[in-house]
mmCIF file of C-alpha atoms and ligand atoms in Angstrom:
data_model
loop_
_atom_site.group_PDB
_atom_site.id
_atom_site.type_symbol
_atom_site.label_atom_id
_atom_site.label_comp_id
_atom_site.label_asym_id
_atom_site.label_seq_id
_atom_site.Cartn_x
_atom_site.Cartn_y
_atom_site.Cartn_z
ATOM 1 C CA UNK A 172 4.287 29.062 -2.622
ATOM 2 C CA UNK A 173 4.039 26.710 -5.498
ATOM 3 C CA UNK A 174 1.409 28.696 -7.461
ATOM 4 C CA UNK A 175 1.950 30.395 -10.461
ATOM 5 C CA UNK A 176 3.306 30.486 -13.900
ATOM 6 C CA UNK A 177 6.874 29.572 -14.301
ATOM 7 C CA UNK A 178 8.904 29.952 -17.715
ATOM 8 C CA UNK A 179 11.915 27.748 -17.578
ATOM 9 C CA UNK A 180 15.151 30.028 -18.020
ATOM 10 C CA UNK A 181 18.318 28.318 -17.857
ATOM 11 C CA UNK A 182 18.959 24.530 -16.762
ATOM 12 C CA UNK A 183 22.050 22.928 -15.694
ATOM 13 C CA UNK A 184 23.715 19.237 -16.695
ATOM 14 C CA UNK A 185 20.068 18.550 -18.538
ATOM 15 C CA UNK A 186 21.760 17.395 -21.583
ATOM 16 C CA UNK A 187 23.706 14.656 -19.337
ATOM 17 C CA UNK A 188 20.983 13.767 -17.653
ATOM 18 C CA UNK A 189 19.317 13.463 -21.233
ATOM 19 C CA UNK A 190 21.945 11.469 -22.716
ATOM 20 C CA UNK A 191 21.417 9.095 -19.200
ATOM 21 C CA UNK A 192 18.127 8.555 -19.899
ATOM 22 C CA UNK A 193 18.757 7.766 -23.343
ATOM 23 C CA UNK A 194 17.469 10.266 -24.998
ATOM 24 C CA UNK A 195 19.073 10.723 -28.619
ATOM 25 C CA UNK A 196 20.980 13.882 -29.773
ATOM 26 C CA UNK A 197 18.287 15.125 -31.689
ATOM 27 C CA UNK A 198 15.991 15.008 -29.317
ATOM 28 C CA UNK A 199 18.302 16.485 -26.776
ATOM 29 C CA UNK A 200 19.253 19.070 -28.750
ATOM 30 C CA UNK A 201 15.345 20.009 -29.239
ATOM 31 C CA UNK A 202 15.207 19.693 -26.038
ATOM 32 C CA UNK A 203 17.312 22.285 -24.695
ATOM 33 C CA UNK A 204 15.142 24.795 -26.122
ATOM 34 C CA UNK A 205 12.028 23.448 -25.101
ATOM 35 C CA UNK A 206 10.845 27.002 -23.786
ATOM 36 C CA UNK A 207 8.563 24.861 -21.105
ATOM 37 C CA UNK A 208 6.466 26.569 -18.941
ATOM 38 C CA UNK A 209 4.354 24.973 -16.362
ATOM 39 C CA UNK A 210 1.367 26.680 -14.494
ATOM 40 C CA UNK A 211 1.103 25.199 -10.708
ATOM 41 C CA UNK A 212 -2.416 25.066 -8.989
ATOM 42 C CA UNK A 213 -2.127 24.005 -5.399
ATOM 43 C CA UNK A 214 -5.140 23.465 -3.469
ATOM 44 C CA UNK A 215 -4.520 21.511 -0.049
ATOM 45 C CA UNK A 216 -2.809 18.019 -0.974
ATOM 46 C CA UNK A 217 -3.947 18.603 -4.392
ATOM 47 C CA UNK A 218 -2.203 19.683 -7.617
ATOM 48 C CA UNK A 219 -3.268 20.759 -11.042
ATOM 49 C CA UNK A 220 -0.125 21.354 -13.536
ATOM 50 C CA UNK A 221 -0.626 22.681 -16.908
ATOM 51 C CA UNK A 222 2.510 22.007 -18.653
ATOM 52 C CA UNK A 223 3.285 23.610 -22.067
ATOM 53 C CA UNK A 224 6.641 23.018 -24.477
ATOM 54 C CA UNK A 225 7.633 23.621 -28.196
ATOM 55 C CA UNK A 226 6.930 19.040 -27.548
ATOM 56 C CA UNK A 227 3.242 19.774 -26.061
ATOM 57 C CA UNK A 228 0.917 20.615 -24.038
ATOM 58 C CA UNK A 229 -0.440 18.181 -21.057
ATOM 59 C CA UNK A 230 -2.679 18.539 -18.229
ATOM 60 C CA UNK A 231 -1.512 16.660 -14.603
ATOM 61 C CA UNK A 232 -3.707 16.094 -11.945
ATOM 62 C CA UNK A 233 -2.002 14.314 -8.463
ATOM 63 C CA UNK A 234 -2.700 14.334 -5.369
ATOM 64 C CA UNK A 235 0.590 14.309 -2.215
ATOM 65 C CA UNK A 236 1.399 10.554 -1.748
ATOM 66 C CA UNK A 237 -1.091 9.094 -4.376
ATOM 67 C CA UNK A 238 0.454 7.009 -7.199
ATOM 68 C CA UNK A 239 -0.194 8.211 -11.002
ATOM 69 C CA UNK A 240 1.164 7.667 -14.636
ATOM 70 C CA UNK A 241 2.839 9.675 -16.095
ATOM 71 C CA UNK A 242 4.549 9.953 -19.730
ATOM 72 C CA UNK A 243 7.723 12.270 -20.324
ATOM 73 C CA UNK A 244 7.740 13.833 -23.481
ATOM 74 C CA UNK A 245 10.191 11.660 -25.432
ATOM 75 C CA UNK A 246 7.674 9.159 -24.880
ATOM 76 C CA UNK A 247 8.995 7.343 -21.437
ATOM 77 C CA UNK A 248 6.217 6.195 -18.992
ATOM 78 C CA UNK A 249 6.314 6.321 -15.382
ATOM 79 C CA UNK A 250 4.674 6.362 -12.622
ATOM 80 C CA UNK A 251 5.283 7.664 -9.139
ATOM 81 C CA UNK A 252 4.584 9.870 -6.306
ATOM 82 C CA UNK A 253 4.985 13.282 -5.311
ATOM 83 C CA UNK A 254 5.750 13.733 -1.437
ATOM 84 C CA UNK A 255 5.972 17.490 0.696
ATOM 85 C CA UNK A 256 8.642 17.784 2.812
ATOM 86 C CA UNK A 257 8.964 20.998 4.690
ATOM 87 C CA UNK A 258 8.938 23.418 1.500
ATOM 88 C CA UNK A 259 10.505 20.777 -0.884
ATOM 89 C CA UNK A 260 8.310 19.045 -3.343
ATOM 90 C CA UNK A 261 9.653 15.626 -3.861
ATOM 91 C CA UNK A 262 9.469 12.977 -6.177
ATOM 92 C CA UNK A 263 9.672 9.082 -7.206
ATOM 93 C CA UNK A 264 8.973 7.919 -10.209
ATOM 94 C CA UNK A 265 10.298 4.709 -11.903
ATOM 95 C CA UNK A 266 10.554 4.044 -15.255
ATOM 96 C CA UNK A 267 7.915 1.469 -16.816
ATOM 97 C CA UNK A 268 10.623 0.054 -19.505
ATOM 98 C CA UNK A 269 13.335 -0.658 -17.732
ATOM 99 C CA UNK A 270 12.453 -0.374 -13.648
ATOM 100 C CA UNK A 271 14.605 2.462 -12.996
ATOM 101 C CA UNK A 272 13.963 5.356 -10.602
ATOM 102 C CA UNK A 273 14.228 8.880 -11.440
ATOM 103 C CA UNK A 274 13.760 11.292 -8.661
ATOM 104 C CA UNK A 275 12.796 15.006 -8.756
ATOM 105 C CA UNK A 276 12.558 17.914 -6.070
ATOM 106 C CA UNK A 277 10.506 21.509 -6.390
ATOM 107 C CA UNK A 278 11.590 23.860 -4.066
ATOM 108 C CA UNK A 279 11.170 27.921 -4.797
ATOM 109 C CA UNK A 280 14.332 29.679 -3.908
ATOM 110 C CA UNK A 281 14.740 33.167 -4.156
ATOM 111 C CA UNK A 282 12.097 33.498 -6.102
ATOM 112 C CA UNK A 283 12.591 30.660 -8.512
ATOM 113 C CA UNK A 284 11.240 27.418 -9.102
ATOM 114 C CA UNK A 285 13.724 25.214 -8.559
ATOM 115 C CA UNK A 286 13.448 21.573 -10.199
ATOM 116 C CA UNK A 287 16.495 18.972 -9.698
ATOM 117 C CA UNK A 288 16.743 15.701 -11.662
ATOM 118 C CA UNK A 289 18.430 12.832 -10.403
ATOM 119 C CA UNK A 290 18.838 9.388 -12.527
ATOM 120 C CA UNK A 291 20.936 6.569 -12.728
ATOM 121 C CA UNK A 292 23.702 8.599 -10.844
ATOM 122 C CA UNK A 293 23.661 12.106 -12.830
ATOM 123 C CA UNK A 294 21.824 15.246 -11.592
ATOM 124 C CA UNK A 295 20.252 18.013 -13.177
ATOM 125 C CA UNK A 296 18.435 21.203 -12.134
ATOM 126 C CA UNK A 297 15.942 23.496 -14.621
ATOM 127 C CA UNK A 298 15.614 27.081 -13.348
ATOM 128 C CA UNK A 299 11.997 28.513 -13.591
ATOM 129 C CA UNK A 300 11.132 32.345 -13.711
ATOM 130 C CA UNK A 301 7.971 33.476 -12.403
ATOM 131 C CA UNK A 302 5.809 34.950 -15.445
HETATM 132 C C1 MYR B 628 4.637 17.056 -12.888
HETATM 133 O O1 MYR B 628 4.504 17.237 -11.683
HETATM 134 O O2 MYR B 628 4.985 17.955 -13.644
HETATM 135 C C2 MYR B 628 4.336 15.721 -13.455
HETATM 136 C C3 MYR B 628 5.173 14.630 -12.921
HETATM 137 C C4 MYR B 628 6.635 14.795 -13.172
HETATM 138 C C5 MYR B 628 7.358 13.478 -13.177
HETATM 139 C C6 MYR B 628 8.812 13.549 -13.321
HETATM 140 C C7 MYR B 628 9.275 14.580 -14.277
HETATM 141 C C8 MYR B 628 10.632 14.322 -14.760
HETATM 142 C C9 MYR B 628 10.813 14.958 -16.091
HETATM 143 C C10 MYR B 628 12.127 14.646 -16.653
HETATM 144 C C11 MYR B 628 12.169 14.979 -18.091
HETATM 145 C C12 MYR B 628 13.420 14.557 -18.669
HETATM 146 C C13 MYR B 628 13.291 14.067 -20.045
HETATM 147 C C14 MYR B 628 14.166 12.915 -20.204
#
């Protein structure tokens, strides 16, 4: 259900959740229009994500309920899991610098990729159209 190429098309409270994560206003501002698109390769328990942005592109590799690293494209290192739960994609992942956790969900609803953001008590969601 996963699979596919998904362009991000609107997102919701991402410039709080930015600002949360201490992200400057430059960068949030950049951010906004990041025009990110990730292709999702499921195969079994493992995942191959090819993530493109105006920031970069990066190739992820993880397998369900293996630890990896991570690094978010301000910079920010993590490291965490991703877990399936039913139909929901969900992830851990805590902050090298400073110990926090930010968690994550994928879940395709109507169509859409649905991403949610959660950290240090402010949520966000990013809305993904199939391509
Ligand atoms: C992936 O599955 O795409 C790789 C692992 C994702 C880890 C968590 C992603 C959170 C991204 C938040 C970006 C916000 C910038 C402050």
């Amino acid at each position: 259900a996963f699979n596919g190429t998904w362009k991000v098309e609107h997102s919701e409270n991402y410039d709080k959740f930015m600002e949360q994560m201490g992200i400057n206003v430059v960068k949030r501002k950049l951010a906004e229009h990041d025009n990110l698109k990730i292709v999702i390769e499921q195969t079994g328990d493992k995942f191959h994500i090819k993530e493109s942005s105006t920031f970069r592109t990066k190739d992820i590799d993880f397998t369900l309920g293996v630890e990896f690293d991570y690094s978010l494209a301000d910079g920010t290192d993590v490291s965490g899991t991703w877990e399936l739960d039913g139909d929901v994609l969900t992830g851990k992942f805590t902050r090298k610098d400073n110990n926090k956790v930010l968690s994550t969900t994928r879940a395709v609803v109507d169509g859409e990729l649905v991403q949610s953001y959660s950290y240090d008590g402010v949520n966000a969601k990013r809305i993904f159209k199939k391509a």
